[in-house]
Amino acid sequence: MTIDDDKRLAAQAAVAEVRDGMVVGLGTGSTAAFAIAALAARIADGLHIQAVATSEASAHAAFAAGIVVRDFADFATLDLAIDGADEVDARLWAIKGAGGAMLREKAVAAAARRMIVIADGSKHVAAIGAAKLPVEVLPFARAFVVAQLEILGATVTVRPDYETDNGNLVADCRFAAMPDPRALAAAIDAIPGALGHGLFLDEVDAAYIASRGVVTRLKRP
Ligand code: 5RP
């Protein structure tokens, strides 16, 4: 069993929850790519769904796999979103955004009636906080936002030669400790020019975690 096998198993378990007629939000990253493949396989077997994608990369992959991809701008609500994570804990708090898509991912997750995280066991942690926390930054306000993030205790690296699908920068933040993710999320939300961040504290409804071939389903406590 490889990590990719575990990512595939977690993805397949989540895709098994997709039903005919749903509008499904597709995540971004290597685990989400397995979900796109699993969904395409079910569509080839007769499932009828529409999808919206959280990144241009996932939109292209889904379209190439034969999935009907719609513009998220036309949907106020979705039935289900399936996405990867960089860390997830037992509270179903997650850190996302290593792939830089966290702003679109959060909008899609918030619009979805249910959001399922899929991950291999390395992403399952006792408490989120060790992973870098990405923040999408308006280029116009770069130095100001970085300074504000540093005041919050972050060691900040602006991703070099990188632009999000929205044309913005990403500031990767490392925190020595993250004792209160909810307070941190609120503080980042309050910085003008910080457009979004990878703390997902209210969005995740369930998670499929696969470790050495065994899939576990976590529910919000
Ligand atoms: C992209 C994300 C990804 O879902 C997250 O980084 C996990 O990626 P992977 O499945 O490749 O480990 O949040 O913005």
CSV table of N, CA and C in Angstrom, one decimal, residues 123-193:
chain,number,residue,atom,x,y,z
A,123,LYS,N,-2.2,13.1,7.0
A,123,LYS,CA,-2.8,14.5,7.2
A,123,LYS,C,-3.6,14.5,8.5
A,124,HIS,N,-3.8,13.3,9.1
A,124,HIS,CA,-4.7,13.2,10.3
A,124,HIS,C,-3.9,13.6,11.6
A,125,VAL,N,-4.1,14.7,12.2
A,125,VAL,CA,-3.3,15.1,13.3
A,125,VAL,C,-4.2,15.3,14.6
A,126,ALA,N,-3.5,15.3,15.7
A,126,ALA,CA,-4.2,15.5,17.0
A,126,ALA,C,-4.9,16.8,17.1
A,127,ALA,N,-4.1,17.9,16.6
A,127,ALA,CA,-4.7,19.2,16.6
A,127,ALA,C,-4.0,20.0,15.5
A,128,ILE,N,-4.8,20.7,14.7
A,128,ILE,CA,-4.2,21.4,13.5
A,128,ILE,C,-3.3,22.5,14.1
A,129,GLY,N,-2.3,22.9,13.2
A,129,GLY,CA,-1.4,24.0,13.6
A,129,GLY,C,0.0,23.9,13.1
A,130,ALA,N,0.5,22.7,12.9
A,130,ALA,CA,1.9,22.5,12.5
A,130,ALA,C,2.1,22.9,11.0
A,131,ALA,N,1.1,22.6,10.2
A,131,ALA,CA,1.2,22.9,8.7
A,131,ALA,C,1.3,24.4,8.5
A,132,LYS,N,1.9,24.7,7.4
A,132,LYS,CA,1.9,26.2,7.0
A,132,LYS,C,0.5,26.6,6.7
A,133,LEU,N,0.2,27.8,7.1
A,133,LEU,CA,-1.2,28.3,6.8
A,133,LEU,C,-1.1,29.3,5.7
A,134,PRO,N,-1.7,29.0,4.5
A,134,PRO,CA,-1.6,29.9,3.4
A,134,PRO,C,-2.7,31.0,3.5
A,135,VAL,N,-2.3,32.2,3.2
A,135,VAL,CA,-3.2,33.4,3.1
A,135,VAL,C,-3.1,34.0,1.8
A,136,GLU,N,-4.3,34.2,1.1
A,136,GLU,CA,-4.3,34.8,-0.2
A,136,GLU,C,-4.3,36.3,0.0
A,137,VAL,N,-3.4,37.0,-0.7
A,137,VAL,CA,-3.1,38.4,-0.4
A,137,VAL,C,-3.3,39.2,-1.7
A,138,LEU,N,-4.0,40.3,-1.5
A,138,LEU,CA,-4.1,41.3,-2.6
A,138,LEU,C,-2.7,41.9,-2.9
A,139,PRO,N,-2.2,41.8,-4.1
A,139,PRO,CA,-0.8,42.3,-4.3
A,139,PRO,C,-0.6,43.7,-3.9
A,140,PHE,N,-1.6,44.6,-4.1
A,140,PHE,CA,-1.6,46.0,-3.8
A,140,PHE,C,-1.2,46.2,-2.3
A,141,ALA,N,-1.6,45.3,-1.5
A,141,ALA,CA,-1.5,45.4,0.0
A,141,ALA,C,-0.4,44.5,0.6
A,142,ARG,N,0.5,44.0,-0.3
A,142,ARG,CA,1.4,42.9,0.1
A,142,ARG,C,2.1,43.2,1.4
A,143,ALA,N,2.9,44.3,1.5
A,143,ALA,CA,3.8,44.6,2.6
A,143,ALA,C,2.9,44.8,3.9
A,144,PHE,N,1.8,45.5,3.7
A,144,PHE,CA,0.9,45.7,4.9
A,144,PHE,C,0.4,44.4,5.5
A,145,VAL,N,-0.1,43.5,4.6
A,145,VAL,CA,-0.7,42.3,5.0
A,145,VAL,C,0.4,41.4,5.7
A,146,VAL,N,1.6,41.3,5.1
A,146,VAL,CA,2.7,40.5,5.7
A,146,VAL,C,3.0,41.1,7.1
A,147,ALA,N,3.1,42.4,7.2
A,147,ALA,CA,3.4,42.9,8.5
A,147,ALA,C,2.3,42.6,9.6
A,148,GLN,N,1.0,42.6,9.1
A,148,GLN,CA,-0.1,42.3,10.0
A,148,GLN,C,0.0,40.8,10.4
A,149,LEU,N,0.4,40.0,9.5
A,149,LEU,CA,0.5,38.5,9.8
A,149,LEU,C,1.6,38.3,10.8
A,150,GLU,N,2.7,39.0,10.6
A,150,GLU,CA,3.8,38.9,11.5
A,150,GLU,C,3.4,39.4,12.9
A,151,ILE,N,2.6,40.4,13.0
A,151,ILE,CA,2.1,40.8,14.3
A,151,ILE,C,1.3,39.7,15.0
A,152,LEU,N,0.7,38.9,14.2
A,152,LEU,CA,-0.1,37.8,14.8
A,152,LEU,C,0.8,36.6,15.1
A,153,GLY,N,2.1,36.7,14.9
A,153,GLY,CA,3.0,35.7,15.3
A,153,GLY,C,3.5,34.8,14.2
A,154,ALA,N,3.2,35.1,13.0
A,154,ALA,CA,3.6,34.2,11.9
A,154,ALA,C,5.0,34.6,11.4
A,155,THR,N,5.7,33.5,11.0
A,155,THR,CA,6.9,33.7,10.1
A,155,THR,C,6.4,33.5,8.7
A,156,VAL,N,6.5,34.6,7.9
A,156,VAL,CA,5.8,34.7,6.6
A,156,VAL,C,6.8,34.5,5.4
A,157,THR,N,6.4,33.7,4.5
A,157,THR,CA,7.1,33.6,3.2
A,157,THR,C,6.1,33.8,2.1
A,158,VAL,N,6.3,34.8,1.3
A,158,VAL,CA,5.4,35.1,0.2
A,158,VAL,C,5.9,34.1,-0.9
A,159,ARG,N,5.0,33.3,-1.4
A,159,ARG,CA,5.3,32.2,-2.4
A,159,ARG,C,6.0,32.9,-3.6
A,160,PRO,N,7.2,32.5,-3.9
A,160,PRO,CA,7.9,33.2,-5.1
A,160,PRO,C,7.3,32.7,-6.4
A,161,ASP,N,7.3,33.7,-7.3
A,161,ASP,CA,6.8,33.4,-8.7
A,161,ASP,C,5.5,32.6,-8.7
A,162,TYR,N,4.6,33.1,-7.9
A,162,TYR,CA,3.3,32.3,-7.8
A,162,TYR,C,2.2,33.3,-7.8
A,163,GLU,N,1.1,33.0,-8.6
A,163,GLU,CA,-0.1,33.8,-8.6
A,163,GLU,C,-1.3,32.8,-8.5
A,164,THR,N,-2.3,33.1,-7.7
A,164,THR,CA,-3.4,32.3,-7.6
A,164,THR,C,-4.3,32.4,-8.9
A,165,ASP,N,-5.3,31.5,-9.0
A,165,ASP,CA,-6.2,31.6,-10.1
A,165,ASP,C,-7.0,33.0,-10.1
A,166,ASN,N,-6.9,33.7,-9.0
A,166,ASN,CA,-7.6,35.0,-8.9
A,166,ASN,C,-6.6,36.1,-9.1
A,167,GLY,N,-5.4,35.8,-9.4
A,167,GLY,CA,-4.4,36.8,-9.7
A,167,GLY,C,-3.8,37.5,-8.5
A,168,ASN,N,-3.8,36.7,-7.4
A,168,ASN,CA,-3.3,37.3,-6.1
A,168,ASN,C,-2.0,36.5,-5.7
A,169,LEU,N,-1.4,37.0,-4.6
A,169,LEU,CA,-0.3,36.3,-4.0
A,169,LEU,C,-0.7,35.4,-2.9
A,170,VAL,N,0.2,34.5,-2.5
A,170,VAL,CA,0.0,33.6,-1.3
A,170,VAL,C,1.1,33.9,-0.3
A,171,ALA,N,0.7,34.2,0.9
A,171,ALA,CA,1.7,34.3,2.0
A,171,ALA,C,1.6,33.0,2.9
A,172,ASP,N,2.6,32.2,2.9
A,172,ASP,CA,2.6,31.0,3.7
A,172,ASP,C,3.1,31.4,5.1
A,173,CYS,N,2.3,31.1,6.1
A,173,CYS,CA,2.5,31.5,7.5
A,173,CYS,C,2.8,30.3,8.4
A,174,ARG,N,3.9,30.3,9.1
A,174,ARG,CA,4.3,29.3,10.1
A,174,ARG,C,4.1,29.9,11.4
A,175,PHE,N,3.4,29.1,12.3
A,175,PHE,CA,3.2,29.6,13.7
A,175,PHE,C,3.9,28.6,14.6
A,176,ALA,N,4.6,29.1,15.6
A,176,ALA,CA,5.3,28.3,16.6
A,176,ALA,C,4.3,27.4,17.3
A,177,ALA,N,3.1,28.0,17.5
A,177,ALA,CA,2.0,27.2,18.1
A,177,ALA,C,0.7,27.9,17.7
A,178,MET,N,-0.4,27.1,17.6
A,178,MET,CA,-1.7,27.7,17.2
A,178,MET,C,-2.7,27.3,18.3
A,179,PRO,N,-2.6,27.9,19.5
A,179,PRO,CA,-3.5,27.5,20.6
A,179,PRO,C,-5.0,27.8,20.3
A,180,ASP,N,-5.3,28.8,19.5
A,180,ASP,CA,-6.7,29.2,19.3
A,180,ASP,C,-7.0,29.5,17.9
A,181,PRO,N,-7.2,28.4,17.0
A,181,PRO,CA,-7.4,28.6,15.6
A,181,PRO,C,-8.5,29.6,15.3
A,182,ARG,N,-9.6,29.5,16.1
A,182,ARG,CA,-10.7,30.3,15.8
A,182,ARG,C,-10.4,31.8,16.0
A,183,ALA,N,-9.7,32.2,17.0
A,183,ALA,CA,-9.3,33.6,17.2
A,183,ALA,C,-8.3,34.0,16.1
A,184,LEU,N,-7.4,33.1,15.7
A,184,LEU,CA,-6.5,33.4,14.6
A,184,LEU,C,-7.2,33.6,13.3
A,185,ALA,N,-8.2,32.8,13.0
A,185,ALA,CA,-9.0,32.9,11.8
A,185,ALA,C,-9.7,34.3,11.8
A,186,ALA,N,-10.3,34.7,12.9
A,186,ALA,CA,-11.0,35.9,13.0
A,186,ALA,C,-10.0,37.1,12.8
A,187,ALA,N,-8.8,37.0,13.4
A,187,ALA,CA,-7.8,38.1,13.3
A,187,ALA,C,-7.4,38.2,11.8
A,188,ILE,N,-7.2,37.1,11.1
A,188,ILE,CA,-6.8,37.2,9.7
A,188,ILE,C,-7.9,37.7,8.9
A,189,ASP,N,-9.1,37.3,9.2
A,189,ASP,CA,-10.3,37.8,8.4
A,189,ASP,C,-10.4,39.3,8.5
A,190,ALA,N,-9.9,39.8,9.6
A,190,ALA,CA,-10.1,41.3,9.9
A,190,ALA,C,-9.0,42.1,9.2
A,191,ILE,N,-8.0,41.5,8.5
A,191,ILE,CA,-6.9,42.3,7.9
A,191,ILE,C,-7.4,42.7,6.5
A,192,PRO,N,-7.5,44.0,6.2
A,192,PRO,CA,-7.9,44.4,4.8
A,192,PRO,C,-6.7,44.0,3.9
A,193,GLY,N,-7.1,43.4,2.8
A,193,GLY,CA,-6.1,42.9,1.8
A,193,GLY,C,-5.7,41.4,2.0
